[in-house]
DNA sequence: CTGAAAGCGCTAACAT
DNA sequence: ATGTTAGCGCTTTCAG
């Protein structure tokens, strides 16, 4: 392989007998370059296969044309969709994406913050790890790097945050279960101290209270997440399966289960089926996430669809407007996009309606 | 917000009355700096909150300490796991990850190649888009940027490639179905001209041939992928559902279905169930991918587990060794990691065994 | 052991 | 319209 050094402005300049600077101006479409030379320069650049060096460019311009995305777990389908949307939208604006994974650990968070700071990204979208008091994040806005929180709020800092209205989503879902006839509903939630869990729990309990049903803390069960090799894996249906099994065996069987994510619903389905109970008839089930498989389970799963793409898209939009300094002095923007209940068979006690 | 310019070496130098360069040496742990001054410098750097600027560093060093990852679709769970593994391993080596999405289009590929080239990443892992003759990729190795193909081979170029042994995986799965009693097996595959599809098809047909069963091209059906808004979405079970429905209605019912990915299995399950057929008894089903839901379907899905994490990890290892120029003159490394058949209930005609 | 000088590739002043 | 100079932040000569 020939030692093919990158072609630089200097190469073009020399080859054409003009100054480096003229080449720069020609290529960046500044005026004050005659059309003739510009054409010659562009042609030569093309011929030589010139590719601008963003390092050098960023160094002098101070902008890297890069945004950072810090996420807990790319294998979580919700975050996967977020990544897709963000990459796409960011690319539309001309930004490259630097992806960092914190694996749900404060250490990972810290490292990510550090990396972002080093690179001097123009802005970052973050799903902060649990337990983070978030203090390491503070330095980024201080250094002029705008931050937008995704999905989870970071209570300490006054940051922009775009999430889901989990409270209303859970309220709607729980209310639906109650209207379908459930009297003793049990919520199975992830055992993480994060705002989505808290919000869903709140909405869930609100619906029960409103319906005059018992709404004690015992209606909510934390799924003991079996500590996996890495948290960078999707949720584990088995965890919910075991808990549901315990509940079923415990005798005090709820007539409906609501779960924090569709993967848990898989576990609940199995626990119920194995106990000879019919999902959607003996016991209703409602999920969260509207994973592609939800519509195809038997019975199909009633669940709450999350606006992942919208979150990603509007987060990039917001970030870009912050980066451009257009609303530097606005208050932090806390936005919660609506989630939508998708009613399917697992919550219809009577009808045997087939799903679309 | 105070105008907090980044702290630079110069700031530290001035504040301490030493030269910029001594600071640089102290901080990068070069020798030829007295322990005393080094300590003072490190302390001051700490105090001031110094963060090195990788742009400047890369500019002079020529290495960005960044690897690029080009992927067709982060929402595809297989690729999502790949991303997780690659980010993790790359981080272990100290590399940052630049994520690019080609959305299965040659244009996206071209753009990605261009971006990678601009940034001068140290190396890149790519899942090239279909139809790409791959010529735009050539320039990267030419510029000294090593490339490793993931999952799909790029026939044109002589690149390193780490994928899955889909042929053997499919062979094993098909053979298993035959041994379970299937005589007329039908393979449902994605309608993309990519090597994984070709390999699975080959393995599938080999198993049939070997068993003395009809192995004509009509045993393989292409799932007409409904053109979605964006290809950056997971597979659509509905596509397979419709095809399976057609097949069932066509009368010439196979006694087993094999599908190219577990999402298709969801569609097949529904088509069969709706036709009053019992999966795993009247008709066997085998999938590919071992998605988390596979074990939790009813009946649980026999499928082929793919070594996503291993691919990601070893791809990074290989890339790093290439970047270090350790085996610059080796021939391209074409590696196919083994996939593993996971037998569950959907392929057991008789036993009603419960899954673990 | 430390400092001074040069340069990575590019752009933005300031000339001309 | 073009060239010259300077500098982004850092590292690597080369002197001292």
Coordinates of N, CA and C (backbone and C1' of nucleotides) in Angstrom, one line a residue, chain A residues 8-9 21 24 50 53 56-57 61, chain C residues 7-15:
Chain A
X8 N -3.8 17.7 1.3 CA -4.1 18.9 2.1 C -4.3 20.1 1.2
X9 N -4.7 21.1 1.8 CA -4.9 22.4 1.1 C -3.5 22.8 0.4
X21 N -4.5 29.8 1.2 CA -5.6 30.5 1.6 C -6.7 30.6 0.5
X24 N -8.5 27.5 0.4 CA -9.4 27.4 1.5 C -10.7 28.2 1.1
X50 N -9.2 15.4 -2.5 CA -9.0 16.1 -1.3 C -10.2 15.9 -0.3
X53 N -9.9 18.2 6.6 CA -9.6 17.6 7.9 C -10.3 18.3 9.0
X56 N -8.4 19.8 12.1 CA -7.8 21.1 11.9 C -8.9 22.2 11.9
X57 N -10.0 21.9 11.2 CA -11.1 22.8 11.1 C -11.7 23.1 12.5
X61 N -12.0 26.6 14.4 CA -13.3 27.1 14.5 C -13.9 26.9 15.9
Chain C
dG7 P 8.7 24.6 10.2 O5' 7.5 23.6 10.4 C5' 7.7 22.2 10.9 C4' 6.4 21.7 11.3 C3' 5.2 22.1 10.4 O3' 4.5 20.9 10.0 C1' 4.6 22.5 12.6
dC8 P 3.6 20.9 8.7 O5' 2.4 20.0 9.2 C5' 2.6 18.7 9.8 C4' 1.4 18.4 10.6 C3' 0.1 18.9 9.9 O3' -0.4 17.8 9.2 C1' 0.1 19.5 12.3
dG9 P -0.7 17.9 7.6 O5' -2.0 18.8 7.5 C5' -3.2 18.2 8.0 C4' -4.3 19.3 8.1 C3' -4.5 20.1 6.8 O3' -5.9 19.9 6.4 C1' -4.2 21.6 8.6
dC10 P -6.6 20.7 5.3 O5' -7.0 22.0 6.1 C5' -8.1 21.9 7.0 C4' -8.2 23.2 7.8 C3' -8.7 24.4 7.0 O3' -10.2 24.5 7.2 C1' -7.0 25.0 8.6
dT11 P -10.9 25.5 6.3 O5' -10.8 26.9 7.2 C5' -11.4 26.9 8.5 C4' -11.0 28.3 9.1 C3' -11.6 29.5 8.4 O3' -12.2 30.2 9.5 C1' -9.3 29.8 8.8
dA12 P -13.1 31.5 9.1 O5' -12.3 32.7 9.7 C5' -11.8 32.6 11.1 C4' -11.0 33.8 11.4 C3' -11.6 35.1 10.8 O3' -11.3 36.2 11.7 C1' -9.5 34.7 9.9
dA13 P -12.2 37.5 11.7 O5' -11.5 38.7 11.4 C5' -10.5 39.2 10.6 C4' -9.3 39.5 11.3 C3' -8.7 40.8 10.9 O3' -8.2 41.6 11.9 C1' -7.4 39.0 10.1
dC14 P -8.1 43.2 11.7 O5' -7.0 43.3 10.6 C5' -5.6 43.1 11.0 C4' -4.8 42.9 9.8 C3' -4.7 44.2 8.9 O3' -3.4 44.7 8.9 C1' -4.9 42.2 7.6
dA15 P -3.2 46.1 8.2 O5' -3.5 45.8 6.7 C5' -2.6 46.3 5.7 C4' -1.7 45.2 5.2 C3' -1.2 45.5 3.8 O3' 0.2 45.4 3.8 C1' -2.5 43.5 3.8

